[in-house]
Amino acid sequence: MSLALNIDHSSAPRPAPSGRTPIVGLSKAEIAGKLGEMGLSERDQRMRASQLWNWVYVNGVTDFDRMANISKGLRAELAAAFDVSRPEIVSEQVSNDGTRKWLFRFRDPEHPNMPPVEVETVYIPESDRGTLCVSSQVGCTLTCSFCHTGTQKLVRNLTAGEILAQVMMARERLGDFPGGVRPTDGLVPAGESRAITNIVMMGMGEPLYNYDNVKKALLIASDGAGLSISKRRITLSTSGVVPKIGPTGDEIGVMLAISLHAVRDDLRDVLVPINKKWPLKELLEACRTYPGVSNAKRITFEYVMLKDINDSDADAKELVRLLAKIPAKINLIPFNPWPGSNYQCSDWDRIESFADIVNRAGYASPVRTPRGRDILAACGQLKSETERLKKKDRDAFML
Ligand code: SAH
Ligand code: SF4
């Protein structure tokens, strides 16, 4: 595959004022371009860009001096041009079920004087897989009424490098890079060579409102010469940004999940307010025509179980009816409470009765087991302390 085709100019990096460009998140073509500015021949640009990708993504190297196939002189020049360091970890918590949550701190490479932002990333180990739940934004512009992230105003979009850095850091902490050491507290899947086998864009933020950066990050994550995680093992969840659903299938090609949560527009308008802009009919039409959708590549519909709100048998029957013509999987998510939330999780026998109707319609094992609730790491519980600055203060930092 030609990497030049993947350049996304709207998210192209600009050098930081320090002059050092963060290397994680750059396509090979972008690295080659920078190497051209440093005077390397076209052939060398391509070769060195491939070597750099390999050191960074395959070997997880964070020091140019470890790049043994690059001469000392060039290593020094590279170290002056590029930044290979990792972000700061503010905290790492391990739940009693083995789920792990990190709080990462990122400095804006283009505005190093701006206060840093903080985001959460969660690792969910199971016996046969390990899933990393990655954030795309700090906060969210949307205000789904049952979601903790929705109470944090959008501070900013994460860059492609910051989205990938979450995966790189998690890989490092879980001993996934060559020579790495597995942690002894918490679990990793048995019999897998990697602790992280799957990525879900289900952390903080709406990934399709940060489309260009998410696309760039996921194309590097799935590239065989990059992080090499198959597109079938990457799932992007959206609350329903309809115009970006088609392009997600065409240009990124990952698995899609839809935060449905209600089967009637009047209720979905309240639970997932983006529904007022793109109602159910338009959302489901975009799913029916999702590029690449098939019985082997189904769309996951997420449905949070809210007591006495959306959990009746009639809702379950309508859910099955609505999805009849779409290759679909259904994921019932027991509501995870958070400080100040106004909803309750449906009772267990209600969830079972709802799940029975869904099961009888041919959808297997639809209930998602809550993980990491004790450390506020479960679906919809993520939030960081970072606050949006007033415009006046932002402008002052941007100078
Ligand atoms: N913004 C995207 C990505 C976040 S994914 C989206 O909304 O799809 C997080 C998933 O958890 C979404 O399906 C979201 O609706 C769901 N969720 C949010 N709050 C929750 C809560 N308190 N309990 C259970 N699920 C929740
Ligand atoms: Fe944002 Fe998704 Fe939470 Fe809605 S559910 S507020 S879109 S993060």
mmCIF file of N, CA and C in Angstrom, residues 239-305:
data_model
loop_
_atom_site.group_PDB
_atom_site.id
_atom_site.type_symbol
_atom_site.label_atom_id
_atom_site.label_comp_id
_atom_site.label_asym_id
_atom_site.label_seq_id
_atom_site.Cartn_x
_atom_site.Cartn_y
_atom_site.Cartn_z
ATOM 1 N N SER A 239 -21.841 8.071 18.417
ATOM 2 C CA SER A 239 -23.190 8.352 18.900
ATOM 3 C C SER A 239 -24.134 8.595 17.718
ATOM 4 N N GLY A 240 -23.548 8.708 16.500
ATOM 5 C CA GLY A 240 -24.405 8.847 15.318
ATOM 6 C C GLY A 240 -24.125 10.083 14.477
ATOM 7 N N VAL A 241 -22.847 10.335 14.183
ATOM 8 C CA VAL A 241 -22.489 11.455 13.303
ATOM 9 C C VAL A 241 -22.659 10.951 11.866
ATOM 10 N N VAL A 242 -23.889 11.001 11.392
ATOM 11 C CA VAL A 242 -24.272 10.306 10.154
ATOM 12 C C VAL A 242 -23.387 10.631 8.947
ATOM 13 N N PRO A 243 -23.070 11.915 8.667
ATOM 14 C CA PRO A 243 -22.291 12.177 7.438
ATOM 15 C C PRO A 243 -20.906 11.542 7.443
ATOM 16 N N LYS A 244 -20.390 11.172 8.611
ATOM 17 C CA LYS A 244 -19.037 10.603 8.681
ATOM 18 C C LYS A 244 -19.045 9.075 8.722
ATOM 19 N N ILE A 245 -20.233 8.470 8.736
ATOM 20 C CA ILE A 245 -20.281 7.003 8.840
ATOM 21 C C ILE A 245 -19.809 6.352 7.535
ATOM 22 N N GLY A 246 -20.297 6.836 6.402
ATOM 23 C CA GLY A 246 -19.856 6.294 5.105
ATOM 24 C C GLY A 246 -18.345 6.429 4.943
ATOM 25 N N PRO A 247 -17.801 7.658 5.104
ATOM 26 C CA PRO A 247 -16.344 7.816 4.977
ATOM 27 C C PRO A 247 -15.559 6.918 5.942
ATOM 28 N N THR A 248 -16.095 6.650 7.131
ATOM 29 C CA THR A 248 -15.373 5.769 8.066
ATOM 30 C C THR A 248 -15.165 4.396 7.428
ATOM 31 N N GLY A 249 -16.230 3.885 6.789
ATOM 32 C CA GLY A 249 -16.114 2.580 6.137
ATOM 33 C C GLY A 249 -15.186 2.631 4.936
ATOM 34 N N ASP A 250 -15.332 3.689 4.124
ATOM 35 C CA ASP A 250 -14.538 3.788 2.889
ATOM 36 C C ASP A 250 -13.076 4.058 3.162
ATOM 37 N N GLU A 251 -12.807 4.976 4.080
ATOM 38 C CA GLU A 251 -11.434 5.484 4.213
ATOM 39 C C GLU A 251 -10.663 4.854 5.368
ATOM 40 N N ILE A 252 -11.368 4.372 6.393
ATOM 41 C CA ILE A 252 -10.651 3.768 7.531
ATOM 42 C C ILE A 252 -10.858 2.247 7.513
ATOM 43 N N GLY A 253 -12.105 1.820 7.271
ATOM 44 C CA GLY A 253 -12.355 0.384 7.087
ATOM 45 C C GLY A 253 -12.341 -0.431 8.368
ATOM 46 N N VAL A 254 -12.586 0.235 9.513
ATOM 47 C CA VAL A 254 -12.622 -0.522 10.771
ATOM 48 C C VAL A 254 -14.055 -0.948 11.072
ATOM 49 N N MET A 255 -14.216 -1.745 12.129
ATOM 50 C CA MET A 255 -15.544 -2.180 12.552
ATOM 51 C C MET A 255 -16.288 -0.987 13.180
ATOM 52 N N LEU A 256 -17.609 -1.001 13.024
ATOM 53 C CA LEU A 256 -18.400 0.142 13.502
ATOM 54 C C LEU A 256 -19.308 -0.284 14.651
ATOM 55 N N ALA A 257 -19.402 0.587 15.650
ATOM 56 C CA ALA A 257 -20.396 0.396 16.713
ATOM 57 C C ALA A 257 -21.228 1.673 16.807
ATOM 58 N N ILE A 258 -22.516 1.494 17.064
ATOM 59 C CA ILE A 258 -23.433 2.638 17.152
ATOM 60 C C ILE A 258 -24.025 2.675 18.555
ATOM 61 N N SER A 259 -23.939 3.843 19.188
ATOM 62 C CA SER A 259 -24.568 4.022 20.503
ATOM 63 C C SER A 259 -26.047 4.313 20.273
ATOM 64 N N LEU A 260 -26.852 3.267 20.245
ATOM 65 C CA LEU A 260 -28.263 3.433 19.875
ATOM 66 C C LEU A 260 -29.083 3.859 21.100
ATOM 67 N N HIS A 261 -29.186 3.003 22.081
ATOM 68 C CA HIS A 261 -29.763 3.306 23.399
ATOM 69 C C HIS A 261 -31.258 3.579 23.458
ATOM 70 N N ALA A 262 -31.905 3.824 22.314
ATOM 71 C CA ALA A 262 -33.356 4.033 22.330
ATOM 72 C C ALA A 262 -33.893 3.671 20.960
ATOM 73 N N VAL A 263 -35.144 3.249 20.915
ATOM 74 C CA VAL A 263 -35.734 2.808 19.643
ATOM 75 C C VAL A 263 -36.786 3.792 19.135
ATOM 76 N N ARG A 264 -37.010 4.879 19.882
ATOM 77 C CA ARG A 264 -37.951 5.913 19.429
ATOM 78 C C ARG A 264 -37.229 7.263 19.455
ATOM 79 N N ASP A 265 -37.563 8.095 18.454
ATOM 80 C CA ASP A 265 -36.885 9.390 18.374
ATOM 81 C C ASP A 265 -37.121 10.252 19.612
ATOM 82 N N ASP A 266 -38.357 10.244 20.159
ATOM 83 C CA ASP A 266 -38.606 11.156 21.298
ATOM 84 C C ASP A 266 -37.708 10.819 22.485
ATOM 85 N N LEU A 267 -37.466 9.531 22.721
ATOM 86 C CA LEU A 267 -36.597 9.145 23.835
ATOM 87 C C LEU A 267 -35.118 9.338 23.471
ATOM 88 N N ARG A 268 -34.771 8.985 22.241
ATOM 89 C CA ARG A 268 -33.348 9.119 21.851
ATOM 90 C C ARG A 268 -32.931 10.594 21.840
ATOM 91 N N ASP A 269 -33.889 11.497 21.504
ATOM 92 C CA ASP A 269 -33.591 12.940 21.552
ATOM 93 C C ASP A 269 -33.097 13.350 22.943
ATOM 94 N N VAL A 270 -33.632 12.678 23.982
ATOM 95 C CA VAL A 270 -33.261 13.025 25.357
ATOM 96 C C VAL A 270 -31.969 12.317 25.761
ATOM 97 N N LEU A 271 -31.854 11.039 25.428
ATOM 98 C CA LEU A 271 -30.695 10.263 25.885
ATOM 99 C C LEU A 271 -29.438 10.594 25.085
ATOM 100 N N VAL A 272 -29.593 10.687 23.777
ATOM 101 C CA VAL A 272 -28.451 10.924 22.873
ATOM 102 C C VAL A 272 -28.831 12.129 22.011
ATOM 103 N N PRO A 273 -28.616 13.351 22.508
ATOM 104 C CA PRO A 273 -29.203 14.533 21.862
ATOM 105 C C PRO A 273 -28.787 14.758 20.404
ATOM 106 N N ILE A 274 -27.706 14.131 19.956
ATOM 107 C CA ILE A 274 -27.324 14.279 18.544
ATOM 108 C C ILE A 274 -28.443 13.732 17.641
ATOM 109 N N ASN A 275 -29.346 12.955 18.238
ATOM 110 C CA ASN A 275 -30.473 12.389 17.486
ATOM 111 C C ASN A 275 -31.367 13.477 16.905
ATOM 112 N N LYS A 276 -31.362 14.660 17.541
ATOM 113 C CA LYS A 276 -32.208 15.745 17.013
ATOM 114 C C LYS A 276 -31.674 16.181 15.656
ATOM 115 N N LYS A 277 -30.380 16.065 15.473
ATOM 116 C CA LYS A 277 -29.768 16.446 14.200
ATOM 117 C C LYS A 277 -29.896 15.316 13.187
ATOM 118 N N TRP A 278 -29.576 14.098 13.616
ATOM 119 C CA TRP A 278 -29.648 12.938 12.712
ATOM 120 C C TRP A 278 -30.499 11.860 13.367
ATOM 121 N N PRO A 279 -31.813 11.864 13.100
ATOM 122 C CA PRO A 279 -32.717 10.926 13.767
ATOM 123 C C PRO A 279 -32.507 9.476 13.325
ATOM 124 N N LEU A 280 -33.239 8.586 14.012
ATOM 125 C CA LEU A 280 -33.052 7.144 13.825
ATOM 126 C C LEU A 280 -33.091 6.703 12.371
ATOM 127 N N LYS A 281 -34.049 7.250 11.621
ATOM 128 C CA LYS A 281 -34.215 6.788 10.241
ATOM 129 C C LYS A 281 -32.925 7.019 9.452
ATOM 130 N N GLU A 282 -32.363 8.221 9.596
ATOM 131 C CA GLU A 282 -31.135 8.540 8.847
ATOM 132 C C GLU A 282 -29.950 7.716 9.367
ATOM 133 N N LEU A 283 -29.912 7.537 10.683
ATOM 134 C CA LEU A 283 -28.813 6.771 11.277
ATOM 135 C C LEU A 283 -28.844 5.320 10.778
ATOM 136 N N LEU A 284 -30.025 4.721 10.799
ATOM 137 C CA LEU A 284 -30.118 3.308 10.401
ATOM 138 C C LEU A 284 -29.878 3.138 8.904
ATOM 139 N N GLU A 285 -30.252 4.148 8.127
ATOM 140 C CA GLU A 285 -29.984 4.092 6.690
ATOM 141 C C GLU A 285 -28.459 4.106 6.441
ATOM 142 N N ALA A 286 -27.758 4.957 7.205
ATOM 143 C CA ALA A 286 -26.291 5.012 7.057
ATOM 144 C C ALA A 286 -25.672 3.670 7.457
ATOM 145 N N CYS A 287 -26.297 2.975 8.405
ATOM 146 C CA CYS A 287 -25.777 1.658 8.823
ATOM 147 C C CYS A 287 -26.047 0.612 7.746
ATOM 148 N N ARG A 288 -27.263 0.669 7.194
ATOM 149 C CA ARG A 288 -27.607 -0.304 6.139
ATOM 150 C C ARG A 288 -26.620 -0.222 4.993
ATOM 151 N N THR A 289 -26.145 0.997 4.713
ATOM 152 C CA THR A 289 -25.264 1.185 3.548
ATOM 153 C C THR A 289 -23.798 1.357 3.966
ATOM 154 N N TYR A 290 -23.465 0.953 5.196
ATOM 155 C CA TYR A 290 -22.076 1.108 5.658
ATOM 156 C C TYR A 290 -21.138 0.312 4.752
ATOM 157 N N PRO A 291 -20.130 0.982 4.165
ATOM 158 C CA PRO A 291 -19.248 0.272 3.229
ATOM 159 C C PRO A 291 -18.606 -0.951 3.887
ATOM 160 N N GLY A 292 -18.752 -2.094 3.256
ATOM 161 C CA GLY A 292 -18.102 -3.315 3.754
ATOM 162 C C GLY A 292 -18.960 -4.120 4.713
ATOM 163 N N VAL A 293 -20.157 -3.596 5.080
ATOM 164 C CA VAL A 293 -20.970 -4.324 6.052
ATOM 165 C C VAL A 293 -21.466 -5.646 5.436
ATOM 166 N N SER A 294 -21.420 -6.721 6.235
ATOM 167 C CA SER A 294 -21.876 -8.030 5.756
ATOM 168 C C SER A 294 -22.119 -8.890 6.993
ATOM 169 N N ASN A 295 -22.616 -10.090 6.798
ATOM 170 C CA ASN A 295 -22.839 -10.954 7.956
ATOM 171 C C ASN A 295 -21.536 -11.314 8.656
ATOM 172 N N ALA A 296 -20.434 -11.262 7.879
ATOM 173 C CA ALA A 296 -19.145 -11.557 8.500
ATOM 174 C C ALA A 296 -18.557 -10.297 9.143
ATOM 175 N N LYS A 297 -19.104 -9.151 8.811
ATOM 176 C CA LYS A 297 -18.589 -7.876 9.338
ATOM 177 C C LYS A 297 -19.784 -7.043 9.795
ATOM 178 N N ARG A 298 -20.304 -7.431 10.952
ATOM 179 C CA ARG A 298 -21.550 -6.828 11.443
ATOM 180 C C ARG A 298 -21.289 -5.534 12.190
ATOM 181 N N ILE A 299 -22.321 -4.708 12.236
ATOM 182 C CA ILE A 299 -22.260 -3.480 13.040
ATOM 183 C C ILE A 299 -22.755 -3.825 14.446
ATOM 184 N N THR A 300 -22.051 -3.324 15.454
ATOM 185 C CA THR A 300 -22.486 -3.536 16.841
ATOM 186 C C THR A 300 -23.399 -2.387 17.257
ATOM 187 N N PHE A 301 -24.556 -2.717 17.800
ATOM 188 C CA PHE A 301 -25.448 -1.691 18.336
ATOM 189 C C PHE A 301 -25.390 -1.758 19.856
ATOM 190 N N GLU A 302 -24.947 -0.643 20.463
ATOM 191 C CA GLU A 302 -24.825 -0.584 21.921
ATOM 192 C C GLU A 302 -26.133 -0.039 22.493
ATOM 193 N N TYR A 303 -26.561 -0.661 23.583
ATOM 194 C CA TYR A 303 -27.854 -0.283 24.165
ATOM 195 C C TYR A 303 -27.697 -0.310 25.675
ATOM 196 N N VAL A 304 -27.688 0.872 26.306
ATOM 197 C CA VAL A 304 -27.477 0.959 27.750
ATOM 198 C C VAL A 304 -28.798 0.651 28.458
ATOM 199 N N MET A 305 -28.741 -0.183 29.500
ATOM 200 C CA MET A 305 -29.973 -0.612 30.166
ATOM 201 C C MET A 305 -30.313 0.339 31.322
#
